[in-house]
mmCIF file with all atom_site columns, C-alpha atoms in Angstrom:
data_model
loop_
_atom_site.group_PDB
_atom_site.id
_atom_site.type_symbol
_atom_site.label_atom_id
_atom_site.label_alt_id
_atom_site.label_comp_id
_atom_site.label_asym_id
_atom_site.label_entity_id
_atom_site.label_seq_id
_atom_site.pdbx_PDB_ins_code
_atom_site.Cartn_x
_atom_site.Cartn_y
_atom_site.Cartn_z
_atom_site.occupancy
_atom_site.B_iso_or_equiv
_atom_site.pdbx_formal_charge
_atom_site.auth_seq_id
_atom_site.auth_comp_id
_atom_site.auth_asym_id
_atom_site.auth_atom_id
_atom_site.pdbx_PDB_model_num
ATOM 1   C CA . UNK A 1 1   ? 14.326  10.805  -3.179  1.00 0.00 ? 256 UNK A CA 1
ATOM 2   C CA . UNK A 1 2   ? 11.100  10.438  -1.348  1.00 0.00 ? 257 UNK A CA 1
ATOM 3   C CA . UNK A 1 3   ? 10.535  9.255   2.229   1.00 0.00 ? 258 UNK A CA 1
ATOM 4   C CA . UNK A 1 4   ? 8.050   8.553   4.912   1.00 0.00 ? 259 UNK A CA 1
ATOM 5   C CA . UNK A 1 5   ? 8.724   8.412   8.482   1.00 0.00 ? 260 UNK A CA 1
ATOM 6   C CA . UNK A 1 6   ? 5.935   7.261   11.108  1.00 0.00 ? 261 UNK A CA 1
ATOM 7   C CA . UNK A 1 7   ? 7.729   7.842   14.345  1.00 0.00 ? 262 UNK A CA 1
ATOM 8   C CA . UNK A 1 8   ? 5.564   5.756   16.841  1.00 0.00 ? 263 UNK A CA 1
ATOM 9   C CA . UNK A 1 9   ? 5.936   1.987   16.015  1.00 0.00 ? 264 UNK A CA 1
ATOM 10  C CA . UNK A 1 10  ? 3.107   1.263   18.439  1.00 0.00 ? 265 UNK A CA 1
ATOM 11  C CA . UNK A 1 11  ? 0.466   3.555   20.077  1.00 0.00 ? 266 UNK A CA 1
ATOM 12  C CA . UNK A 1 12  ? -2.142  2.299   22.771  1.00 0.00 ? 267 UNK A CA 1
ATOM 13  C CA . UNK A 1 13  ? -5.329  4.300   23.506  1.00 0.00 ? 268 UNK A CA 1
ATOM 14  C CA . UNK A 1 14  ? -8.571  3.591   25.437  1.00 0.00 ? 269 UNK A CA 1
ATOM 15  C CA . UNK A 1 15  ? -11.452 3.269   23.976  1.00 0.00 ? 270 UNK A CA 1
ATOM 16  C CA . UNK A 1 16  ? -13.482 6.659   23.640  1.00 0.00 ? 271 UNK A CA 1
ATOM 17  C CA . UNK A 1 17  ? -10.221 8.507   23.591  1.00 0.00 ? 272 UNK A CA 1
ATOM 18  C CA . UNK A 1 18  ? -8.837  10.981  20.947  1.00 0.00 ? 273 UNK A CA 1
ATOM 19  C CA . UNK A 1 19  ? -6.287  9.583   18.762  1.00 0.00 ? 274 UNK A CA 1
ATOM 20  C CA . UNK A 1 20  ? -3.360  11.266  16.592  1.00 0.00 ? 275 UNK A CA 1
ATOM 21  C CA . UNK A 1 21  ? -0.858  9.545   14.281  1.00 0.00 ? 276 UNK A CA 1
ATOM 22  C CA . UNK A 1 22  ? 2.187   10.880  13.267  1.00 0.00 ? 277 UNK A CA 1
ATOM 23  C CA . UNK A 1 23  ? 3.352   11.215  9.520   1.00 0.00 ? 278 UNK A CA 1
ATOM 24  C CA . UNK A 1 24  ? 6.548   13.209  8.437   1.00 0.00 ? 279 UNK A CA 1
ATOM 25  C CA . UNK A 1 25  ? 7.471   12.969  4.522   1.00 0.00 ? 280 UNK A CA 1
ATOM 26  C CA . UNK A 1 26  ? 10.139  14.051  2.277   1.00 0.00 ? 281 UNK A CA 1
ATOM 27  C CA . UNK A 1 27  ? 9.201   14.645  -1.518  1.00 0.00 ? 282 UNK A CA 1
ATOM 28  C CA . UNK A 1 28  ? 10.915  17.064  -4.041  1.00 0.00 ? 283 UNK A CA 1
ATOM 29  C CA . UNK A 1 29  ? 7.755   18.460  -5.571  1.00 0.00 ? 284 UNK A CA 1
ATOM 30  C CA . UNK A 1 30  ? 4.152   19.054  -3.962  1.00 0.00 ? 285 UNK A CA 1
ATOM 31  C CA . UNK A 1 31  ? 3.518   15.468  -2.777  1.00 0.00 ? 286 UNK A CA 1
ATOM 32  C CA . UNK A 1 32  ? 0.032   13.103  -2.895  1.00 0.00 ? 287 UNK A CA 1
ATOM 33  C CA . UNK A 1 33  ? -0.499  12.184  0.527   1.00 0.00 ? 288 UNK A CA 1
ATOM 34  C CA . UNK A 1 34  ? -2.631  9.233   1.483   1.00 0.00 ? 289 UNK A CA 1
ATOM 35  C CA . UNK A 1 35  ? -3.276  7.411   5.137   1.00 0.00 ? 290 UNK A CA 1
ATOM 36  C CA . UNK A 1 36  ? -4.401  3.480   4.856   1.00 0.00 ? 291 UNK A CA 1
ATOM 37  C CA . UNK A 1 37  ? -5.156  1.090   7.283   1.00 0.00 ? 292 UNK A CA 1
ATOM 38  C CA . UNK A 1 38  ? -4.271  -2.411  7.329   1.00 0.00 ? 293 UNK A CA 1
ATOM 39  C CA . UNK A 1 39  ? -5.795  -5.336  9.543   1.00 0.00 ? 294 UNK A CA 1
ATOM 40  C CA . UNK A 1 40  ? -4.076  -8.555  10.360  1.00 0.00 ? 295 UNK A CA 1
ATOM 41  C CA . UNK A 1 41  ? -3.438  -10.539 7.216   1.00 0.00 ? 296 UNK A CA 1
ATOM 42  C CA . UNK A 1 42  ? -5.648  -8.181  5.043   1.00 0.00 ? 297 UNK A CA 1
ATOM 43  C CA . UNK A 1 43  ? -4.793  -5.750  2.291   1.00 0.00 ? 298 UNK A CA 1
ATOM 44  C CA . UNK A 1 44  ? -4.881  -1.797  2.542   1.00 0.00 ? 299 UNK A CA 1
ATOM 45  C CA . UNK A 1 45  ? -7.628  0.416   2.372   1.00 0.00 ? 300 UNK A CA 1
ATOM 46  C CA . UNK A 1 46  ? -7.727  4.084   1.834   1.00 0.00 ? 301 UNK A CA 1
ATOM 47  C CA . UNK A 1 47  ? -8.793  6.120   4.698   1.00 0.00 ? 302 UNK A CA 1
ATOM 48  C CA . UNK A 1 48  ? -8.477  9.351   3.175   1.00 0.00 ? 303 UNK A CA 1
ATOM 49  C CA . UNK A 1 49  ? -5.794  11.588  0.582   1.00 0.00 ? 304 UNK A CA 1
ATOM 50  C CA . UNK A 1 50  ? -4.701  15.157  0.276   1.00 0.00 ? 305 UNK A CA 1
ATOM 51  C CA . UNK A 1 51  ? -3.252  16.882  -2.938  1.00 0.00 ? 306 UNK A CA 1
ATOM 52  C CA . UNK A 1 52  ? -4.339  20.180  -3.022  1.00 0.00 ? 307 UNK A CA 1
ATOM 53  C CA . UNK A 1 53  ? -7.083  22.525  -1.446  1.00 0.00 ? 308 UNK A CA 1
ATOM 54  C CA . UNK A 1 54  ? -8.106  22.621  2.183   1.00 0.00 ? 309 UNK A CA 1
ATOM 55  C CA . UNK A 1 55  ? -5.229  21.139  4.475   1.00 0.00 ? 310 UNK A CA 1
ATOM 56  C CA . UNK A 1 56  ? -7.697  19.436  6.561   1.00 0.00 ? 311 UNK A CA 1
ATOM 57  C CA . UNK A 1 57  ? -9.370  16.619  4.782   1.00 0.00 ? 312 UNK A CA 1
ATOM 58  C CA . UNK A 1 58  ? -11.982 14.373  6.112   1.00 0.00 ? 313 UNK A CA 1
ATOM 59  C CA . UNK A 1 59  ? -12.258 10.721  5.585   1.00 0.00 ? 314 UNK A CA 1
ATOM 60  C CA . UNK A 1 60  ? -14.060 7.174   5.753   1.00 0.00 ? 315 UNK A CA 1
ATOM 61  C CA . UNK A 1 61  ? -14.919 5.928   9.745   1.00 0.00 ? 316 UNK A CA 1
ATOM 62  C CA . UNK A 1 62  ? -14.284 9.513   11.091  1.00 0.00 ? 317 UNK A CA 1
ATOM 63  C CA . UNK A 1 63  ? -10.943 10.063  10.726  1.00 0.00 ? 318 UNK A CA 1
ATOM 64  C CA . UNK A 1 64  ? -9.236  13.098  9.123   1.00 0.00 ? 319 UNK A CA 1
ATOM 65  C CA . UNK A 1 65  ? -5.862  14.629  8.854   1.00 0.00 ? 320 UNK A CA 1
ATOM 66  C CA . UNK A 1 66  ? -4.171  17.746  8.494   1.00 0.00 ? 321 UNK A CA 1
ATOM 67  C CA . UNK A 1 67  ? -1.399  18.869  5.937   1.00 0.00 ? 322 UNK A CA 1
ATOM 68  C CA . UNK A 1 68  ? 1.230   21.089  7.251   1.00 0.00 ? 323 UNK A CA 1
ATOM 69  C CA . UNK A 1 69  ? 3.769   22.034  4.472   1.00 0.00 ? 324 UNK A CA 1
ATOM 70  C CA . UNK A 1 70  ? 6.173   24.042  6.970   1.00 0.00 ? 325 UNK A CA 1
ATOM 71  C CA . UNK A 1 71  ? 6.267   21.267  8.856   1.00 0.00 ? 326 UNK A CA 1
ATOM 72  C CA . UNK A 1 72  ? 6.299   18.321  6.286   1.00 0.00 ? 327 UNK A CA 1
ATOM 73  C CA . UNK A 1 73  ? 3.885   16.506  8.393   1.00 0.00 ? 328 UNK A CA 1
ATOM 74  C CA . UNK A 1 74  ? 0.675   15.014  7.354   1.00 0.00 ? 329 UNK A CA 1
ATOM 75  C CA . UNK A 1 75  ? -0.856  13.282  10.921  1.00 0.00 ? 330 UNK A CA 1
ATOM 76  C CA . UNK A 1 76  ? -4.203  11.727  10.864  1.00 0.00 ? 331 UNK A CA 1
ATOM 77  C CA . UNK A 1 77  ? -6.637  12.297  14.193  1.00 0.00 ? 332 UNK A CA 1
ATOM 78  C CA . UNK A 1 78  ? -9.852  10.877  15.435  1.00 0.00 ? 333 UNK A CA 1
ATOM 79  C CA . UNK A 1 79  ? -11.578 11.993  18.082  1.00 0.00 ? 334 UNK A CA 1
ATOM 80  C CA . UNK A 1 80  ? -13.106 9.189   19.711  1.00 0.00 ? 335 UNK A CA 1
ATOM 81  C CA . UNK A 1 81  ? -11.347 6.172   19.010  1.00 0.00 ? 336 UNK A CA 1
ATOM 82  C CA . UNK A 1 82  ? -13.419 2.634   18.266  1.00 0.00 ? 337 UNK A CA 1
ATOM 83  C CA . UNK A 1 83  ? -12.345 -0.966  19.651  1.00 0.00 ? 338 UNK A CA 1
ATOM 84  C CA . UNK A 1 84  ? -12.723 -1.485  15.751  1.00 0.00 ? 339 UNK A CA 1
ATOM 85  C CA . UNK A 1 85  ? -10.236 0.801   14.882  1.00 0.00 ? 340 UNK A CA 1
ATOM 86  C CA . UNK A 1 86  ? -7.761  -1.059  16.104  1.00 0.00 ? 341 UNK A CA 1
ATOM 87  C CA . UNK A 1 87  ? -5.214  -1.569  12.961  1.00 0.00 ? 342 UNK A CA 1
ATOM 88  C CA . UNK A 1 88  ? -2.216  -0.985  11.265  1.00 0.00 ? 343 UNK A CA 1
ATOM 89  C CA . UNK A 1 89  ? -1.877  2.591   9.717   1.00 0.00 ? 344 UNK A CA 1
ATOM 90  C CA . UNK A 1 90  ? 0.218   3.530   7.206   1.00 0.00 ? 345 UNK A CA 1
ATOM 91  C CA . UNK A 1 91  ? 1.088   7.024   5.626   1.00 0.00 ? 346 UNK A CA 1
ATOM 92  C CA . UNK A 1 92  ? 2.143   7.363   2.052   1.00 0.00 ? 347 UNK A CA 1
ATOM 93  C CA . UNK A 1 93  ? 3.618   9.941   -0.210  1.00 0.00 ? 348 UNK A CA 1
ATOM 94  C CA . UNK A 1 94  ? 3.164   9.595   -4.022  1.00 0.00 ? 349 UNK A CA 1
ATOM 95  C CA . UNK A 1 95  ? 3.830   11.691  -7.247  1.00 0.00 ? 350 UNK A CA 1
ATOM 96  C CA . UNK A 1 96  ? 0.758   13.450  -8.619  1.00 0.00 ? 351 UNK A CA 1
ATOM 97  C CA . UNK A 1 97  ? 0.978   11.820  -12.049 1.00 0.00 ? 352 UNK A CA 1
ATOM 98  C CA . UNK A 1 98  ? 1.321   8.341   -10.425 1.00 0.00 ? 353 UNK A CA 1
ATOM 99  C CA . UNK A 1 99  ? -0.189  8.247   -7.120  1.00 0.00 ? 354 UNK A CA 1
ATOM 100 C CA . UNK A 1 100 ? -0.136  4.739   -7.387  1.00 0.00 ? 355 UNK A CA 1
ATOM 101 C CA . UNK A 1 101 ? 3.388   4.522   -7.415  1.00 0.00 ? 356 UNK A CA 1
ATOM 102 C CA . UNK A 1 102 ? 3.663   5.708   -3.595  1.00 0.00 ? 357 UNK A CA 1
ATOM 103 C CA . UNK A 1 103 ? 6.470   5.137   -0.927  1.00 0.00 ? 358 UNK A CA 1
ATOM 104 C CA . UNK A 1 104 ? 4.862   3.748   2.519   1.00 0.00 ? 359 UNK A CA 1
ATOM 105 C CA . UNK A 1 105 ? 6.442   4.580   5.914   1.00 0.00 ? 360 UNK A CA 1
ATOM 106 C CA . UNK A 1 106 ? 6.502   1.399   8.314   1.00 0.00 ? 361 UNK A CA 1
ATOM 107 C CA . UNK A 1 107 ? 3.286   1.735   9.796   1.00 0.00 ? 362 UNK A CA 1
ATOM 108 C CA . UNK A 1 108 ? 2.062   2.465   13.536  1.00 0.00 ? 363 UNK A CA 1
ATOM 109 C CA . UNK A 1 109 ? 0.287   -0.030  15.464  1.00 0.00 ? 364 UNK A CA 1
ATOM 110 C CA . UNK A 1 110 ? -2.968  0.885   17.212  1.00 0.00 ? 365 UNK A CA 1
ATOM 111 C CA . UNK A 1 111 ? -4.172  -0.719  19.841  1.00 0.00 ? 366 UNK A CA 1
ATOM 112 C CA . UNK A 1 112 ? -7.493  -0.056  21.386  1.00 0.00 ? 367 UNK A CA 1
ATOM 113 C CA . UNK A 1 113 ? -7.778  -0.565  25.222  1.00 0.00 ? 368 UNK A CA 1
ATOM 114 C CA . UNK A 1 114 ? -11.310 -1.449  26.743  1.00 0.00 ? 369 UNK A CA 1
ATOM 115 C CA . UNK B 2 1   ? -17.531 -3.505  -8.874  1.00 0.00 ? 114 UNK B CA 1
ATOM 116 C CA . UNK B 2 2   ? -15.988 -6.280  -6.699  1.00 0.00 ? 115 UNK B CA 1
ATOM 117 C CA . UNK B 2 3   ? -12.473 -4.524  -6.221  1.00 0.00 ? 116 UNK B CA 1
ATOM 118 C CA . UNK B 2 4   ? -9.130  -5.987  -6.881  1.00 0.00 ? 117 UNK B CA 1
ATOM 119 C CA . UNK B 2 5   ? -9.045  -9.945  -6.666  1.00 0.00 ? 118 UNK B CA 1
ATOM 120 C CA . UNK B 2 6   ? -5.550  -11.762 -5.645  1.00 0.00 ? 119 UNK B CA 1
ATOM 121 C CA . UNK B 2 7   ? -5.063  -15.585 -5.943  1.00 0.00 ? 120 UNK B CA 1
ATOM 122 C CA . UNK B 2 8   ? -3.990  -17.212 -4.109  1.00 0.00 ? 121 UNK B CA 1
ATOM 123 C CA . UNK B 2 9   ? -4.508  -15.869 -0.693  1.00 0.00 ? 122 UNK B CA 1
ATOM 124 C CA . UNK B 2 10  ? -1.600  -18.217 0.615   1.00 0.00 ? 123 UNK B CA 1
ATOM 125 C CA . UNK B 2 11  ? 1.114   -20.271 -0.780  1.00 0.00 ? 124 UNK B CA 1
ATOM 126 C CA . UNK B 2 12  ? 3.550   -22.173 0.779   1.00 0.00 ? 125 UNK B CA 1
ATOM 127 C CA . UNK B 2 13  ? 6.636   -23.543 -1.347  1.00 0.00 ? 126 UNK B CA 1
ATOM 128 C CA . UNK B 2 14  ? 9.691   -25.220 -0.987  1.00 0.00 ? 127 UNK B CA 1
ATOM 129 C CA . UNK B 2 15  ? 12.792  -23.422 -1.774  1.00 0.00 ? 128 UNK B CA 1
ATOM 130 C CA . UNK B 2 16  ? 13.818  -23.499 -5.405  1.00 0.00 ? 129 UNK B CA 1
ATOM 131 C CA . UNK B 2 17  ? 10.337  -23.995 -6.884  1.00 0.00 ? 130 UNK B CA 1
ATOM 132 C CA . UNK B 2 18  ? 8.702   -21.438 -9.105  1.00 0.00 ? 131 UNK B CA 1
ATOM 133 C CA . UNK B 2 19  ? 5.626   -19.563 -8.137  1.00 0.00 ? 132 UNK B CA 1
ATOM 134 C CA . UNK B 2 20  ? 2.740   -17.589 -9.752  1.00 0.00 ? 133 UNK B CA 1
ATOM 135 C CA . UNK B 2 21  ? 0.204   -15.048 -8.304  1.00 0.00 ? 134 UNK B CA 1
ATOM 136 C CA . UNK B 2 22  ? -2.691  -13.677 -10.103 1.00 0.00 ? 135 UNK B CA 1
ATOM 137 C CA . UNK B 2 23  ? -4.250  -10.175 -9.737  1.00 0.00 ? 136 UNK B CA 1
ATOM 138 C CA . UNK B 2 24  ? -7.700  -9.253  -11.160 1.00 0.00 ? 137 UNK B CA 1
ATOM 139 C CA . UNK B 2 25  ? -7.802  -5.353  -11.047 1.00 0.00 ? 138 UNK B CA 1
ATOM 140 C CA . UNK B 2 26  ? -10.925 -2.911  -10.812 1.00 0.00 ? 139 UNK B CA 1
ATOM 141 C CA . UNK B 2 27  ? -12.442 -3.594  -14.252 1.00 0.00 ? 140 UNK B CA 1
ATOM 142 C CA . UNK B 2 28  ? -12.250 0.308   -15.617 1.00 0.00 ? 141 UNK B CA 1
ATOM 143 C CA . UNK B 2 29  ? -8.821  0.617   -13.998 1.00 0.00 ? 142 UNK B CA 1
ATOM 144 C CA . UNK B 2 30  ? -6.181  0.986   -16.530 1.00 0.00 ? 143 UNK B CA 1
ATOM 145 C CA . UNK B 2 31  ? -2.619  0.983   -14.232 1.00 0.00 ? 144 UNK B CA 1
ATOM 146 C CA . UNK B 2 32  ? -2.147  -1.786  -12.145 1.00 0.00 ? 145 UNK B CA 1
ATOM 147 C CA . UNK B 2 33  ? 0.895   -1.925  -9.505  1.00 0.00 ? 146 UNK B CA 1
ATOM 148 C CA . UNK B 2 34  ? 2.400   -4.901  -7.706  1.00 0.00 ? 147 UNK B CA 1
ATOM 149 C CA . UNK B 2 35  ? 4.045   -4.128  -3.854  1.00 0.00 ? 148 UNK B CA 1
ATOM 150 C CA . UNK B 2 36  ? 5.815   -6.718  -1.566  1.00 0.00 ? 149 UNK B CA 1
ATOM 151 C CA . UNK B 2 37  ? 5.285   -6.201  2.324   1.00 0.00 ? 150 UNK B CA 1
ATOM 152 C CA . UNK B 2 38  ? 7.399   -7.910  5.018   1.00 0.00 ? 151 UNK B CA 1
ATOM 153 C CA . UNK B 2 39  ? 6.751   -8.388  8.528   1.00 0.00 ? 152 UNK B CA 1
ATOM 154 C CA . UNK B 2 40  ? 6.817   -5.068  10.484  1.00 0.00 ? 153 UNK B CA 1
ATOM 155 C CA . UNK B 2 41  ? 7.438   -2.747  6.946   1.00 0.00 ? 154 UNK B CA 1
ATOM 156 C CA . UNK B 2 42  ? 5.410   -0.851  4.642   1.00 0.00 ? 155 UNK B CA 1
ATOM 157 C CA . UNK B 2 43  ? 4.660   -1.896  1.119   1.00 0.00 ? 156 UNK B CA 1
ATOM 158 C CA . UNK B 2 44  ? 7.449   -1.400  -1.169  1.00 0.00 ? 157 UNK B CA 1
ATOM 159 C CA . UNK B 2 45  ? 6.485   -0.625  -5.011  1.00 0.00 ? 158 UNK B CA 1
ATOM 160 C CA . UNK B 2 46  ? 8.215   -3.615  -7.296  1.00 0.00 ? 159 UNK B CA 1
ATOM 161 C CA . UNK B 2 47  ? 6.565   -2.499  -10.657 1.00 0.00 ? 160 UNK B CA 1
ATOM 162 C CA . UNK B 2 48  ? 3.662   -1.566  -12.644 1.00 0.00 ? 161 UNK B CA 1
ATOM 163 C CA . UNK B 2 49  ? 1.234   -1.470  -15.917 1.00 0.00 ? 162 UNK B CA 1
ATOM 164 C CA . UNK B 2 50  ? -0.329  1.080   -17.754 1.00 0.00 ? 163 UNK B CA 1
ATOM 165 C CA . UNK B 2 51  ? -2.708  -1.355  -19.932 1.00 0.00 ? 164 UNK B CA 1
ATOM 166 C CA . UNK B 2 52  ? -0.317  -3.847  -21.153 1.00 0.00 ? 165 UNK B CA 1
ATOM 167 C CA . UNK B 2 53  ? 2.727   -2.214  -21.131 1.00 0.00 ? 166 UNK B CA 1
ATOM 168 C CA . UNK B 2 54  ? 5.283   -2.291  -17.915 1.00 0.00 ? 167 UNK B CA 1
ATOM 169 C CA . UNK B 2 55  ? 6.373   0.995   -17.484 1.00 0.00 ? 168 UNK B CA 1
ATOM 170 C CA . UNK B 2 56  ? 8.653   0.963   -14.591 1.00 0.00 ? 169 UNK B CA 1
ATOM 171 C CA . UNK B 2 57  ? 10.595  -2.019  -12.316 1.00 0.00 ? 170 UNK B CA 1
ATOM 172 C CA . UNK B 2 58  ? 11.877  -1.353  -9.278  1.00 0.00 ? 171 UNK B CA 1
ATOM 173 C CA . UNK B 2 59  ? 15.481  -2.523  -8.218  1.00 0.00 ? 172 UNK B CA 1
ATOM 174 C CA . UNK B 2 60  ? 14.113  -4.836  -6.078  1.00 0.00 ? 173 UNK B CA 1
ATOM 175 C CA . UNK B 2 61  ? 12.688  -6.947  -8.635  1.00 0.00 ? 174 UNK B CA 1
ATOM 176 C CA . UNK B 2 62  ? 15.484  -9.107  -9.558  1.00 0.00 ? 175 UNK B CA 1
ATOM 177 C CA . UNK B 2 63  ? 16.045  -11.581 -12.488 1.00 0.00 ? 176 UNK B CA 1
ATOM 178 C CA . UNK B 2 64  ? 13.889  -14.228 -10.614 1.00 0.00 ? 177 UNK B CA 1
ATOM 179 C CA . UNK B 2 65  ? 10.829  -12.015 -10.845 1.00 0.00 ? 178 UNK B CA 1
ATOM 180 C CA . UNK B 2 66  ? 8.726   -11.458 -13.768 1.00 0.00 ? 179 UNK B CA 1
ATOM 181 C CA . UNK B 2 67  ? 5.334   -9.596  -14.081 1.00 0.00 ? 180 UNK B CA 1
ATOM 182 C CA . UNK B 2 68  ? 2.816   -9.691  -17.174 1.00 0.00 ? 181 UNK B CA 1
ATOM 183 C CA . UNK B 2 69  ? -0.375  -7.991  -18.114 1.00 0.00 ? 182 UNK B CA 1
ATOM 184 C CA . UNK B 2 70  ? -0.909  -9.662  -21.708 1.00 0.00 ? 183 UNK B CA 1
ATOM 185 C CA . UNK B 2 71  ? -4.563  -8.008  -22.292 1.00 0.00 ? 184 UNK B CA 1
ATOM 186 C CA . UNK B 2 72  ? -4.322  -4.946  -20.390 1.00 0.00 ? 185 UNK B CA 1
ATOM 187 C CA . UNK B 2 73  ? -6.533  -6.786  -17.944 1.00 0.00 ? 186 UNK B CA 1
ATOM 188 C CA . UNK B 2 74  ? -5.401  -9.315  -15.290 1.00 0.00 ? 187 UNK B CA 1
ATOM 189 C CA . UNK B 2 75  ? -1.899  -9.660  -14.169 1.00 0.00 ? 188 UNK B CA 1
ATOM 190 C CA . UNK B 2 76  ? 0.545   -12.103 -12.655 1.00 0.00 ? 189 UNK B CA 1
ATOM 191 C CA . UNK B 2 77  ? 3.787   -12.010 -11.036 1.00 0.00 ? 190 UNK B CA 1
ATOM 192 C CA . UNK B 2 78  ? 5.939   -15.439 -11.119 1.00 0.00 ? 191 UNK B CA 1
ATOM 193 C CA . UNK B 2 79  ? 8.967   -15.552 -8.812  1.00 0.00 ? 192 UNK B CA 1
ATOM 194 C CA . UNK B 2 80  ? 11.442  -18.218 -10.318 1.00 0.00 ? 193 UNK B CA 1
ATOM 195 C CA . UNK B 2 81  ? 14.035  -20.288 -7.636  1.00 0.00 ? 194 UNK B CA 1
ATOM 196 C CA . UNK B 2 82  ? 12.254  -19.189 -4.593  1.00 0.00 ? 195 UNK B CA 1
ATOM 197 C CA . UNK B 2 83  ? 14.507  -17.863 -1.958  1.00 0.00 ? 196 UNK B CA 1
ATOM 198 C CA . UNK B 2 84  ? 13.297  -17.806 1.488   1.00 0.00 ? 197 UNK B CA 1
ATOM 199 C CA . UNK B 2 85  ? 13.644  -14.231 1.460   1.00 0.00 ? 198 UNK B CA 1
ATOM 200 C CA . UNK B 2 86  ? 11.104  -14.049 -1.126  1.00 0.00 ? 199 UNK B CA 1
ATOM 201 C CA . UNK B 2 87  ? 8.537   -15.104 2.188   1.00 0.00 ? 200 UNK B CA 1
ATOM 202 C CA . UNK B 2 88  ? 6.193   -11.800 2.030   1.00 0.00 ? 201 UNK B CA 1
ATOM 203 C CA . UNK B 2 89  ? 2.895   -10.459 1.334   1.00 0.00 ? 202 UNK B CA 1
ATOM 204 C CA . UNK B 2 90  ? 2.588   -9.633  -2.166  1.00 0.00 ? 203 UNK B CA 1
ATOM 205 C CA . UNK B 2 91  ? -0.134  -6.790  -2.958  1.00 0.00 ? 204 UNK B CA 1
ATOM 206 C CA . UNK B 2 92  ? -1.514  -5.835  -6.263  1.00 0.00 ? 205 UNK B CA 1
ATOM 207 C CA . UNK B 2 93  ? -3.304  -2.577  -7.086  1.00 0.00 ? 206 UNK B CA 1
ATOM 208 C CA . UNK B 2 94  ? -5.059  -1.057  -9.519  1.00 0.00 ? 207 UNK B CA 1
ATOM 209 C CA . UNK B 2 95  ? -6.049  2.943   -10.510 1.00 0.00 ? 208 UNK B CA 1
ATOM 210 C CA . UNK B 2 96  ? -7.486  4.976   -13.179 1.00 0.00 ? 209 UNK B CA 1
ATOM 211 C CA . UNK B 2 97  ? -4.669  7.149   -14.180 1.00 0.00 ? 210 UNK B CA 1
ATOM 212 C CA . UNK B 2 98  ? -3.004  9.031   -11.881 1.00 0.00 ? 211 UNK B CA 1
ATOM 213 C CA . UNK B 2 99  ? -5.588  8.408   -9.200  1.00 0.00 ? 212 UNK B CA 1
ATOM 214 C CA . UNK B 2 100 ? -4.987  7.088   -6.112  1.00 0.00 ? 213 UNK B CA 1
ATOM 215 C CA . UNK B 2 101 ? -4.735  3.097   -6.053  1.00 0.00 ? 214 UNK B CA 1
ATOM 216 C CA . UNK B 2 102 ? -6.941  0.346   -4.607  1.00 0.00 ? 215 UNK B CA 1
ATOM 217 C CA . UNK B 2 103 ? -5.432  -2.911  -3.188  1.00 0.00 ? 216 UNK B CA 1
ATOM 218 C CA . UNK B 2 104 ? -6.332  -6.146  -3.192  1.00 0.00 ? 217 UNK B CA 1
ATOM 219 C CA . UNK B 2 105 ? -6.272  -8.271  -0.052  1.00 0.00 ? 218 UNK B CA 1
ATOM 220 C CA . UNK B 2 106 ? -2.451  -9.821  -0.991  1.00 0.00 ? 219 UNK B CA 1
ATOM 221 C CA . UNK B 2 107 ? -1.009  -13.088 -1.492  1.00 0.00 ? 220 UNK B CA 1
ATOM 222 C CA . UNK B 2 108 ? 0.988   -14.483 1.452   1.00 0.00 ? 221 UNK B CA 1
ATOM 223 C CA . UNK B 2 109 ? 4.069   -16.402 0.247   1.00 0.00 ? 222 UNK B CA 1
ATOM 224 C CA . UNK B 2 110 ? 5.910   -18.714 2.599   1.00 0.00 ? 223 UNK B CA 1
ATOM 225 C CA . UNK B 2 111 ? 9.118   -20.457 1.339   1.00 0.00 ? 224 UNK B CA 1
ATOM 226 C CA . UNK B 2 112 ? 10.038  -23.209 3.311   1.00 0.00 ? 225 UNK B CA 1
#
């Protein structure tokens, strides 16, 4: 069965500091990996996705993620965090033939200090 | 393209009542998904449609839940005899074939 673990429930960083959110997955085949962001009371917005090719993928809002097959990880990074990045971040894994049917982690809440 | 639209955004109902939510997907998308999200958790897959056919249902979808997509466009999710445990955010998403899904704003259900 597929699963996603986001080890950090809550992370606090200062504005302008770098950010890394961790994601580990378990999946029997080649995974389709995603990062989504959710603001309070809102739906999910896709930040970036990875299926194949370059293991470093660029997304919206200055985010990037690196796929490491040997570590079953897909960590999200941003070099300089803005106050507007405060939100909840979800990592997800899905089957290639049906990426919309994804398994999500329980999320990491990001707080940004001024 | 206005994205995935869900109505209502919020619903408060008494235990035992029936509720129905609507989802309008992105117009050219042929797949539509329903997820449930409880506080502090990630979204959990409930069911999905390809056009009007419901192709998969999660074990989370009890007999009190039913979803339809009658003409392959909008979808409805009905919960009969609501229970307090049904309180959650219900998210709809759509995709074109096997590509990534785009989510709506969700419907927040509170059962009192």
